[in-house]
PDB file of C-alpha atoms in Angstrom:
ATOM      1  CA  ARG C 147      -1.691  12.073   4.009  1.00 81.00           C
ATOM      2  CA  VAL C 148      -0.119   8.765   3.036  1.00 81.00           C
ATOM      3  CA  SER C 149      -1.186   5.334   4.228  1.00 83.00           C
ATOM      4  CA  LEU C 150       1.182   2.520   3.411  1.00 83.00           C
ATOM      5  CA  LEU C 151      -0.638  -0.564   2.170  1.00 84.00           C
ATOM      6  CA  SER C 152       1.712  -3.528   2.053  1.00 79.00           C
ATOM      7  CA  GLY C 153      -0.936  -6.230   1.875  1.00 78.00           C
ATOM      8  CA  GLY C 154      -0.483  -7.334   5.475  1.00 81.00           C
ATOM      9  CA  LEU C 155      -3.025  -7.189   8.267  1.00 84.00           C
ATOM     10  CA  ASP C 156      -1.301  -4.288  10.030  1.00 84.00           C
ATOM     11  CA  SER C 157      -1.412  -2.011   6.992  1.00 84.00           C
ATOM     12  CA  PHE C 158      -4.996  -3.085   6.254  1.00 87.00           C
ATOM     13  CA  CYS C 159      -5.996  -2.006   9.776  1.00 87.00           C
ATOM     14  CA  GLY C 160      -4.069   1.236   9.260  1.00 86.00           C
ATOM     15  CA  ALA C 161      -6.017   1.837   6.031  1.00 88.00           C
ATOM     16  CA  LEU C 162      -9.315   1.303   7.849  1.00 88.00           C
ATOM     17  CA  LEU C 163      -8.275   3.778  10.543  1.00 87.00           C
ATOM     18  CA  ALA C 164      -7.129   6.311   7.952  1.00 85.00           C
ATOM     19  CA  LEU C 165     -10.444   6.064   6.128  1.00 86.00           C
ATOM     20  CA  ASP C 166     -12.383   6.318   9.383  1.00 84.00           C
ATOM     21  CA  THR C 167     -10.606   9.439  10.602  1.00 82.00           C
ATOM     22  CA  GLY C 168     -10.283  11.561   7.486  1.00 74.00           C
ATOM     23  CA  ASP C 169     -11.388  12.464   3.996  1.00 78.00           C
ATOM     24  CA  PRO C 170     -10.655   9.466   1.715  1.00 78.00           C
ATOM     25  CA  SER C 171      -9.907  11.784  -1.205  1.00 79.00           C
ATOM     26  CA  GLN C 172      -7.059  13.299   0.832  1.00 82.00           C
ATOM     27  CA  THR C 173      -5.350   9.968   1.529  1.00 84.00           C
ATOM     28  CA  LEU C 174      -2.882   8.306  -0.810  1.00 85.00           C
ATOM     29  CA  PHE C 175      -2.646   4.549  -0.332  1.00 86.00           C
ATOM     30  CA  LEU C 176       0.822   3.498  -1.367  1.00 84.00           C
ATOM     31  CA  SER C 177       1.969  -0.058  -2.086  1.00 83.00           C
ATOM     32  CA  HIS C 178       5.213  -1.690  -3.117  1.00 77.00           C
ATOM     33  CA  ALA C 179       4.729  -4.746  -5.314  1.00 72.00           C
ATOM     34  CA  ASP C 180       7.689  -6.991  -4.623  1.00 67.00           C
ATOM     35  CA  ASN C 181       6.377 -10.501  -5.293  1.00 66.00           C
ATOM     36  CA  ASN C 182       3.298 -12.272  -6.636  1.00 71.00           C
ATOM     37  CA  PRO C 183       1.668 -13.260  -3.300  1.00 75.00           C
ATOM     38  CA  VAL C 184       1.997  -9.677  -2.030  1.00 74.00           C
ATOM     39  CA  VAL C 185       0.559  -8.250  -5.251  1.00 78.00           C
ATOM     40  CA  ALA C 186      -2.336 -10.728  -5.092  1.00 82.00           C
ATOM     41  CA  THR C 187      -3.157  -9.648  -1.529  1.00 83.00           C
ATOM     42  CA  GLN C 188      -2.932  -5.968  -2.428  1.00 82.00           C
ATOM     43  CA  ASN C 189      -5.220  -6.602  -5.400  1.00 84.00           C
ATOM     44  CA  ARG C 190      -7.857  -8.023  -3.034  1.00 87.00           C
ATOM     45  CA  VAL C 191      -7.561  -5.322  -0.360  1.00 87.00           C
ATOM     46  CA  ILE C 192      -8.092  -2.221  -2.509  1.00 85.00           C
ATOM     47  CA  PRO C 193     -11.305  -3.458  -4.211  1.00 87.00           C
ATOM     48  CA  TRP C 194     -12.638  -4.544  -0.803  1.00 88.00           C
ATOM     49  CA  LEU C 195     -11.977  -1.094   0.644  1.00 86.00           C
ATOM     50  CA  GLN C 196     -13.582   0.548  -2.400  1.00 86.00           C
ATOM     51  CA  LYS C 197     -16.673  -1.620  -2.122  1.00 87.00           C
ATOM     52  CA  ASN C 198     -17.133  -1.706   1.654  1.00 85.00           C
ATOM     53  CA  VAL C 199     -15.727   1.582   2.908  1.00 83.00           C
ATOM     54  CA  THR C 200     -15.611   4.173   0.134  1.00 77.00           C
ATOM     55  CA  ALA C 201     -15.218   4.324  -3.616  1.00 72.00           C
ATOM     56  CA  ASP C 202     -12.942   7.383  -3.381  1.00 80.00           C
ATOM     57  CA  ILE C 203      -9.588   5.663  -2.870  1.00 84.00           C
ATOM     58  CA  LEU C 204      -6.386   6.862  -4.468  1.00 85.00           C
ATOM     59  CA  HIS C 205      -3.983   3.914  -4.676  1.00 84.00           C
ATOM     60  CA  VAL C 206      -0.523   3.811  -6.229  1.00 80.00           C
ATOM     61  CA  SER C 207       1.464   0.601  -6.485  1.00 80.00           C
ATOM     62  CA  THR C 208       5.036   0.472  -7.669  1.00 76.00           C
ATOM     63  CA  GLY C 209       7.903  -1.978  -7.881  1.00 72.00           C
ATOM     64  CA  LEU C 210      11.411  -0.685  -7.250  1.00 64.00           C
ATOM     65  CA  TRP C 211      14.292  -2.904  -8.168  1.00 62.00           C
ATOM     66  CA  VAL C 212      16.957  -3.136 -10.816  1.00 59.00           C
ATOM     67  CA  GLY C 213      18.187  -6.378 -12.293  1.00 62.00           C
ATOM     68  CA  ALA C 214      16.864  -9.886 -12.119  1.00 60.00           C
ATOM     69  CA  ARG C 215      16.779 -10.352  -8.348  1.00 59.00           C
ATOM     70  CA  PRO C 216      15.116  -7.910  -5.933  1.00 58.00           C
ATOM     71  CA  GLU C 217      16.069  -7.605  -2.277  1.00 57.00           C
ATOM     72  CA  SER C 218      14.892 -10.848  -0.708  1.00 60.00           C
ATOM     73  CA  THR C 219      15.013  -9.751   2.937  1.00 62.00           C
ATOM     74  CA  MET C 220      12.886  -7.287   4.886  1.00 62.00           C
ATOM     75  CA  ARG C 221      15.874  -5.243   6.110  1.00 63.00           C
ATOM     76  CA  THR C 222      15.211  -2.348   3.784  1.00 66.00           C
ATOM     77  CA  ARG C 223      11.408  -2.492   3.788  1.00 66.00           C
ATOM     78  CA  SER C 224      10.853   0.355   6.282  1.00 68.00           C
ATOM     79  CA  LEU C 225      13.284   2.627   4.478  1.00 70.00           C
ATOM     80  CA  LEU C 226      11.638   1.765   1.162  1.00 69.00           C
ATOM     81  CA  PHE C 227       8.167   2.655   2.446  1.00 69.00           C
ATOM     82  CA  LEU C 228       9.415   5.942   3.920  1.00 72.00           C
ATOM     83  CA  ALA C 229      11.042   6.851   0.602  1.00 75.00           C
ATOM     84  CA  LEU C 230       7.891   5.937  -1.333  1.00 72.00           C
ATOM     85  CA  ALA C 231       5.768   8.042   1.020  1.00 70.00           C
ATOM     86  CA  ALA C 232       8.103  11.031   0.591  1.00 75.00           C
ATOM     87  CA  ALA C 233       8.133  10.670  -3.208  1.00 73.00           C
ATOM     88  CA  GLY C 234       4.424   9.906  -3.607  1.00 67.00           C
ATOM     89  CA  PRO C 235       2.157  12.328  -5.461  1.00 65.00           C
ATOM     90  CA  SER C 236      -0.193  14.593  -3.546  1.00 60.00           C
ATOM     91  CA  PRO C 237      -3.850  13.480  -3.710  1.00 53.00           C
TER      92      PRO C 237
END
């Protein structure tokens, strides 16, 4: 299964629920790194989960944009996360 981990509180809670209800080695945590504050938050969340919940976390973070300026709005964020989940590797 795939759990999207954006760095926000809602995806953090979703990660906790995913870890509580299933085998951590069967869950892929997927992040999109689109700006420095988001990356910094994601870089704090994963180590916290590894330390406090389980060490067996598979996390993939990627950045998807071409050119000098990425999409600056959240209009495409849901579609992006769905596409990343569909394209993500199997744990």
